[in-house]
Coordinates of C-alpha atoms in Angstrom, one line a residue:
X18 CA 3.8 19.0 0.4
X19 CA 4.2 17.9 4.0
X20 CA 5.2 21.3 5.4
X21 CA 2.0 22.8 4.0
X22 CA -0.1 20.0 5.6
X23 CA 1.6 20.6 9.0
X24 CA 1.2 24.4 8.7
X25 CA -2.5 23.9 8.2
X26 CA -2.8 22.1 11.6
X27 CA -3.1 18.6 10.3
X28 CA -1.0 15.8 11.9
X29 CA -1.9 12.8 9.9
X30 CA -2.2 11.6 6.3
X31 CA -4.1 8.7 4.7
X32 CA -1.9 7.0 2.2
X33 CA -3.1 4.4 -0.4
X34 CA -0.6 1.9 -1.6
X35 CA -1.5 0.7 -5.0
X36 CA -0.8 -3.0 -5.5
X37 CA -1.0 -2.5 -9.3
X38 CA 1.8 0.1 -9.2
X39 CA 4.1 -2.3 -7.3
X40 CA 3.4 -5.5 -9.2
X41 CA 3.7 -6.4 -12.8
X42 CA 3.2 -10.1 -12.5
X43 CA 2.2 -12.7 -9.9
X44 CA 4.4 -12.5 -6.8
X45 CA 6.8 -10.0 -8.3
X46 CA 6.9 -6.7 -6.4
X47 CA 8.9 -3.5 -7.0
X48 CA 9.6 -1.2 -4.0
X49 CA 12.2 1.0 -5.6
X50 CA 12.2 4.6 -6.9
X51 CA 8.8 6.1 -6.8
X52 CA 7.5 2.8 -5.4
X53 CA 9.6 3.0 -2.3
X54 CA 7.1 2.6 0.6
X55 CA 9.9 2.6 3.2
X56 CA 11.2 6.0 2.1
X57 CA 7.7 7.5 2.0
X58 CA 7.0 6.3 5.5
X59 CA 10.4 7.4 6.8
X60 CA 9.8 10.9 5.4
X61 CA 6.3 11.1 7.0
X62 CA 7.9 10.1 10.3
X63 CA 10.7 12.7 10.0
X64 CA 8.1 15.4 9.3
X65 CA 6.1 14.4 12.4
X66 CA 3.1 13.1 10.5
X67 CA 1.0 10.1 11.6
X68 CA 0.0 7.8 8.8
X69 CA -3.2 5.9 8.0
X70 CA -1.8 3.2 5.8
X71 CA -4.2 1.7 3.3
X72 CA -2.5 -1.3 1.6
X73 CA -5.6 -2.8 0.0
X74 CA -5.6 -5.0 -1.8
X75 CA -8.6 -3.1 -3.2
X76 CA -8.2 0.6 -2.3
X77 CA -10.8 2.7 -4.1
X78 CA -12.9 3.1 -7.2
X79 CA -11.2 6.2 -8.4
X80 CA -8.1 4.4 -9.5
X81 CA -7.9 1.9 -12.4
X82 CA -9.2 -1.5 -11.3
X83 CA -9.3 -0.2 -7.7
X84 CA -5.5 -0.5 -7.5
X85 CA -5.5 -4.1 -8.4
X86 CA -2.8 -5.2 -10.9
X87 CA -3.8 -5.7 -14.5
X88 CA -2.4 -9.3 -14.7
X89 CA -5.3 -10.5 -12.6
X90 CA -7.6 -10.1 -15.6
X91 CA -5.7 -12.9 -17.5
X92 CA -7.7 -15.6 -15.7
X93 CA -11.2 -14.8 -16.7
X94 CA -12.7 -17.6 -14.6
X95 CA -12.0 -16.0 -11.2
X96 CA -13.6 -12.9 -9.8
X97 CA -11.2 -10.1 -8.9
X98 CA -12.9 -9.4 -5.6
X99 CA -14.0 -12.7 -4.1
X100 CA -13.1 -15.0 -1.2
X101 CA -12.3 -17.8 -3.6
X102 CA -8.9 -19.3 -2.4
X103 CA -7.4 -19.1 -5.8
X104 CA -8.3 -15.4 -6.2
X105 CA -7.4 -14.4 -2.7
X106 CA -4.0 -16.1 -2.9
X107 CA -2.7 -13.3 -5.1
X108 CA -4.0 -10.7 -2.6
X109 CA -2.3 -12.5 0.3
X110 CA 1.1 -12.3 -1.6
X111 CA 0.7 -8.5 -1.9
X112 CA -0.3 -8.1 1.7
X113 CA 2.6 -10.2 2.9
X114 CA 5.1 -8.2 0.8
X115 CA 3.8 -4.8 1.7
X116 CA 3.2 -5.6 5.4
X117 CA 6.9 -6.5 5.8
X118 CA 7.7 -2.8 5.3
X119 CA 4.7 -1.3 7.0
X120 CA 5.3 -3.1 10.3
X121 CA 8.7 -1.5 10.7
X122 CA 6.9 1.9 10.8
X123 CA 4.2 1.3 13.4
X124 CA 3.8 3.9 16.1
X125 CA 3.2 1.1 18.6
X126 CA 6.8 0.1 18.7
X127 CA 7.8 3.7 19.4
X128 CA 9.7 4.2 16.2
X129 CA 7.3 4.8 13.4
X130 CA 4.3 6.9 12.3
X131 CA 1.6 4.4 11.2
X132 CA -1.3 4.7 13.6
X133 CA -3.8 2.7 11.6
X134 CA -3.2 -0.1 9.2

């Protein structure tokens, strides 16, 4: 896919990282196999592509629950998209876990390809 993008004159891709794909329960994250964010960002860098990383927590309406994990629906009293500290605590866990990988790939340190986060 990447060679076709570069051959068309593009030099950047926007990548959504689905919290719901990486998490099956509160605070448990899987970054292996098809969920390997580090590998994806490394490949983009090797191919000379800049990355616009969209880690969410809510990424878009086209994906089930906007990319939020299904376990969030277990507590019917909290809104899935609110600033309530109890609701946002789960989002902060996701952002903390995914950011640990993303920061290693920032273009600002001279060694990565993420130009926007």
